[in-house]
Coordinates of C-alpha atoms in Angstrom, one line a residue:
M75 CA 23.3 4.7 21.1
I76 CA 21.2 8.2 20.7
T77 CA 19.3 9.3 23.5
S78 CA 18.1 12.5 22.7
K79 CA 15.3 13.5 21.2
S80 CA 17.1 16.5 19.7
N81 CA 19.3 14.4 17.7
A82 CA 19.3 14.8 14.2
W83 CA 18.6 11.1 13.4
F84 CA 15.9 10.7 15.9
K85 CA 14.2 14.1 14.1
R86 CA 14.8 12.5 10.8
V87 CA 13.0 9.1 11.3
R88 CA 10.5 10.7 13.4
N89 CA 9.5 13.3 10.2
A90 CA 9.6 10.1 7.7
M91 CA 6.9 8.2 9.9
R92 CA 4.6 11.2 10.0
E93 CA 5.0 12.5 6.5
H94 CA 6.3 9.6 4.5
T95 CA 7.0 12.2 1.6
D96 CA 10.3 11.4 0.6
E97 CA 11.7 8.6 3.3
I98 CA 9.9 5.9 4.8
V99 CA 10.6 4.0 7.9
I100 CA 10.3 -0.3 8.3
E101 CA 10.1 -1.5 11.7
G102 CA 11.3 -4.9 12.8
P103 CA 14.5 -7.1 12.0
K104 CA 12.7 -9.3 9.6
P105 CA 11.2 -6.8 7.5
V106 CA 14.2 -4.3 8.2
A107 CA 16.6 -7.6 6.7
D108 CA 14.1 -8.8 4.0
A109 CA 13.8 -5.2 2.8
I110 CA 17.8 -5.4 2.3
K111 CA 17.6 -9.0 1.0
A112 CA 15.4 -7.3 -1.8
G113 CA 18.0 -4.9 -2.5
W114 CA 17.0 -2.1 -1.1
K115 CA 19.3 -0.2 0.8
P116 CA 18.9 1.8 4.3
I117 CA 19.8 5.4 4.9
V118 CA 20.6 4.6 8.3
I119 CA 19.5 2.4 10.8
P120 CA 19.9 4.3 13.9
E121 CA 20.1 2.5 17.5
F122 CA 17.7 4.4 19.3
S123 CA 17.7 4.0 23.0
P124 CA 14.6 1.9 24.4
A125 CA 13.1 5.1 25.6
L126 CA 13.3 6.6 22.2
L127 CA 12.1 3.5 20.5
K128 CA 9.1 3.2 22.6
S129 CA 8.6 7.0 22.2
I130 CA 8.6 6.9 18.3
S131 CA 7.6 3.3 17.4
D132 CA 4.0 3.0 16.1
T133 CA 3.4 -0.6 17.7
K134 CA 2.5 -1.0 20.9
T135 CA 5.8 -3.1 21.8
S136 CA 8.5 -1.6 20.1
Q137 CA 10.4 -4.6 17.7
G138 CA 14.2 -3.0 18.6
V139 CA 14.8 -2.5 15.1
I140 CA 13.8 0.4 13.0
A141 CA 15.0 1.6 9.6
L142 CA 15.1 4.6 7.3
F143 CA 14.9 4.1 3.6
A144 CA 14.1 6.6 0.7
R145 CA 10.7 6.4 -0.6
P146 CA 10.3 3.8 -3.7
R147 CA 9.5 5.9 -7.0
W148 CA 7.4 4.2 -9.5
T149 CA 5.7 5.6 -12.7
A150 CA 2.5 4.8 -14.1
D151 CA 4.0 3.6 -17.6
E152 CA 6.0 1.0 -15.6
V153 CA 2.7 -0.2 -14.1
F154 CA 0.8 -0.2 -17.4
S155 CA 3.8 -1.7 -19.3
R156 CA 2.9 -5.2 -18.0
T157 CA 0.2 -6.9 -20.0
D158 CA 0.4 -10.5 -18.8
S159 CA -1.3 -9.6 -15.4
V160 CA -4.0 -7.2 -13.5
I161 CA -3.7 -3.8 -12.1
V162 CA -5.7 -3.2 -8.5
A163 CA -7.1 0.1 -8.4
L164 CA -8.1 1.3 -5.1
D165 CA -10.5 4.2 -5.1
A166 CA -10.6 6.1 -1.8
V167 CA -9.9 2.8 0.6
Q168 CA -9.4 5.2 3.9
D169 CA -7.9 2.3 6.4
P170 CA -4.0 1.9 6.0
G171 CA -4.2 -1.4 7.0
N172 CA -6.9 -2.5 4.4
V173 CA -4.1 -0.5 1.9
G174 CA -0.9 -2.6 2.9
T175 CA -2.8 -5.8 3.1
I176 CA -3.9 -5.0 -0.7
V177 CA -0.5 -4.4 -1.7
R178 CA 0.6 -7.6 0.1
L179 CA -2.3 -9.5 -2.0
A180 CA -0.7 -7.6 -5.2
A181 CA 2.4 -9.4 -4.4
A182 CA 1.0 -12.3 -3.9
F183 CA -0.8 -13.1 -7.2
D184 CA 1.6 -11.2 -9.0
A185 CA -0.6 -7.9 -10.3
A186 CA 1.4 -5.6 -12.2
G187 CA 0.6 -2.8 -9.9
V188 CA -1.3 -1.1 -7.2
I189 CA -3.1 2.6 -8.2
L190 CA -4.1 4.6 -5.4
L191 CA -6.9 7.1 -6.1
P192 CA -7.7 10.6 -4.7
G193 CA -8.7 9.7 -0.6
C194 CA -6.7 6.6 -0.2
A195 CA -4.5 6.4 2.6
D196 CA -0.9 6.8 1.9
A197 CA 0.4 3.1 1.0
F198 CA 3.7 4.4 2.5
G199 CA 2.3 5.3 6.1
P200 CA 3.8 3.0 9.0
K201 CA 0.6 1.1 9.5
A202 CA 0.0 0.6 5.6
I203 CA 3.9 -0.6 5.6
R204 CA 3.5 -3.4 8.4
A205 CA 0.4 -4.8 7.3
S206 CA 2.2 -5.1 4.0
A207 CA 4.5 -7.4 5.5
G208 CA 7.4 -5.9 3.8
A209 CA 5.5 -6.2 0.1
I210 CA 5.4 -2.3 -0.3
L211 CA 9.3 -2.4 -1.4
S212 CA 8.5 -5.0 -4.4
V213 CA 4.8 -3.7 -5.8
P214 CA 4.9 -0.6 -7.8
V215 CA 2.3 1.6 -6.4
V216 CA 1.7 4.7 -7.9
E217 CA -1.2 7.6 -7.5
M218 CA -3.6 8.9 -10.2
T219 CA -6.6 10.5 -10.7
A220 CA -9.9 8.7 -12.0
E221 CA -9.7 10.8 -15.5
A222 CA -6.0 9.6 -16.0
L223 CA -6.9 5.9 -14.9
L224 CA -9.8 5.7 -17.6
A225 CA -7.4 7.6 -19.9
R226 CA -5.5 4.3 -20.1
G227 CA -8.2 3.1 -22.2
V228 CA -7.8 -1.0 -20.1
P229 CA -10.6 -2.7 -19.3
L230 CA -12.1 -1.5 -16.1
F231 CA -13.7 -4.0 -13.6
A232 CA -15.1 -3.0 -10.2
A233 CA -16.3 -5.0 -7.3
D234 CA -19.7 -4.1 -7.0
A235 CA -22.1 -6.4 -5.2
K236 CA -24.9 -5.3 -7.7
G237 CA -22.6 -7.0 -10.7
A238 CA -22.6 -10.3 -12.1
A239 CA -21.0 -13.4 -9.8
A240 CA -18.3 -13.5 -12.7
P241 CA -14.4 -14.3 -12.6
P242 CA -12.4 -11.2 -13.7
P243 CA -10.1 -11.4 -16.6
A244 CA -6.6 -12.7 -15.4
R245 CA -4.8 -9.8 -17.3
R246 CA -4.6 -6.8 -19.1
A247 CA -7.2 -5.5 -16.8
I248 CA -7.9 -3.1 -13.9
L249 CA -9.5 -4.6 -11.1
A250 CA -10.9 -1.4 -8.7
F251 CA -11.9 -1.8 -5.2
G252 CA -13.8 1.0 -3.4
S253 CA -14.0 2.8 0.1
E254 CA -15.1 0.7 2.9
G255 CA -18.2 2.8 3.0
R256 CA -19.5 4.1 0.0
G257 CA -18.0 1.7 -2.2
I258 CA -16.6 3.1 -5.8
S259 CA -16.9 6.4 -7.1
D260 CA -19.7 7.4 -9.6
A261 CA -17.0 8.3 -12.4
L262 CA -15.4 4.2 -12.1
R263 CA -18.7 2.9 -11.3
N264 CA -20.2 4.6 -14.5
A265 CA -17.2 2.8 -16.8
A266 CA -16.6 -0.1 -15.3
T267 CA -18.1 -3.8 -15.4
P268 CA -19.4 -4.5 -12.2
I269 CA -18.4 -8.2 -10.5
A270 CA -20.2 -9.5 -7.4
I271 CA -18.6 -12.3 -5.3
E272 CA -21.2 -14.9 -4.5
S273 CA -21.8 -15.4 -0.8
S274 CA -24.4 -16.9 1.2
G275 CA -26.3 -13.9 2.0
R276 CA -25.5 -13.8 5.7
V277 CA -23.6 -10.6 5.7
E278 CA -24.2 -7.6 3.9
S279 CA -20.9 -7.2 2.5
L280 CA -16.9 -7.9 2.9
N281 CA -14.3 -6.1 4.0
V282 CA -12.5 -4.7 1.2
A283 CA -9.0 -6.4 1.5
A284 CA -10.8 -9.9 1.6
A285 CA -13.0 -9.1 -1.7
A286 CA -9.6 -7.8 -3.2
A287 CA -8.3 -11.6 -1.9
I288 CA -11.3 -13.1 -3.5
L289 CA -10.9 -11.6 -6.7
L290 CA -7.2 -11.8 -7.1

């Protein structure tokens, strides 16, 4: 059992939780087991003392199991190679919980992948991973600029209250969702077909993850 904060594995796990650049951390017995079942091999499943787990855990109550994995790497070509589904693009969605939830939705509705545009929270941070409920290891997630996205030439549709209430295409299309505060950027808005979600009008707008669930 590891009991010291000076231990090399403790430092490595802590750094992965903070930086999640090359390695990521998954917490909880079920998420870790699901990741292993899906074919992901943990770098290490350290046995930390309860005190160390409490100090490093991203949750209020430690779930007792924590594992270190290599950060998945996907390419834009892998995402765009599928033409039988849609691609989800997130434009400056800053809440990691929303990002993780949308990754989970992308898995649930078999989207080709999730594109993170500049300003988005990292889908591989602890909160986003937890919100994805393990889907982060099965959904291709890549970072792109708006210019690179538009250069792909795939029809772009954006969630926008000013658009028409019409269903989006079911394949070979990009569904874009903007930030919680200002919506999608002008660069995307000028190139996209806006799609609104018809509602009662009793609320001004929907949470971005709720909008993604409805449109997907």
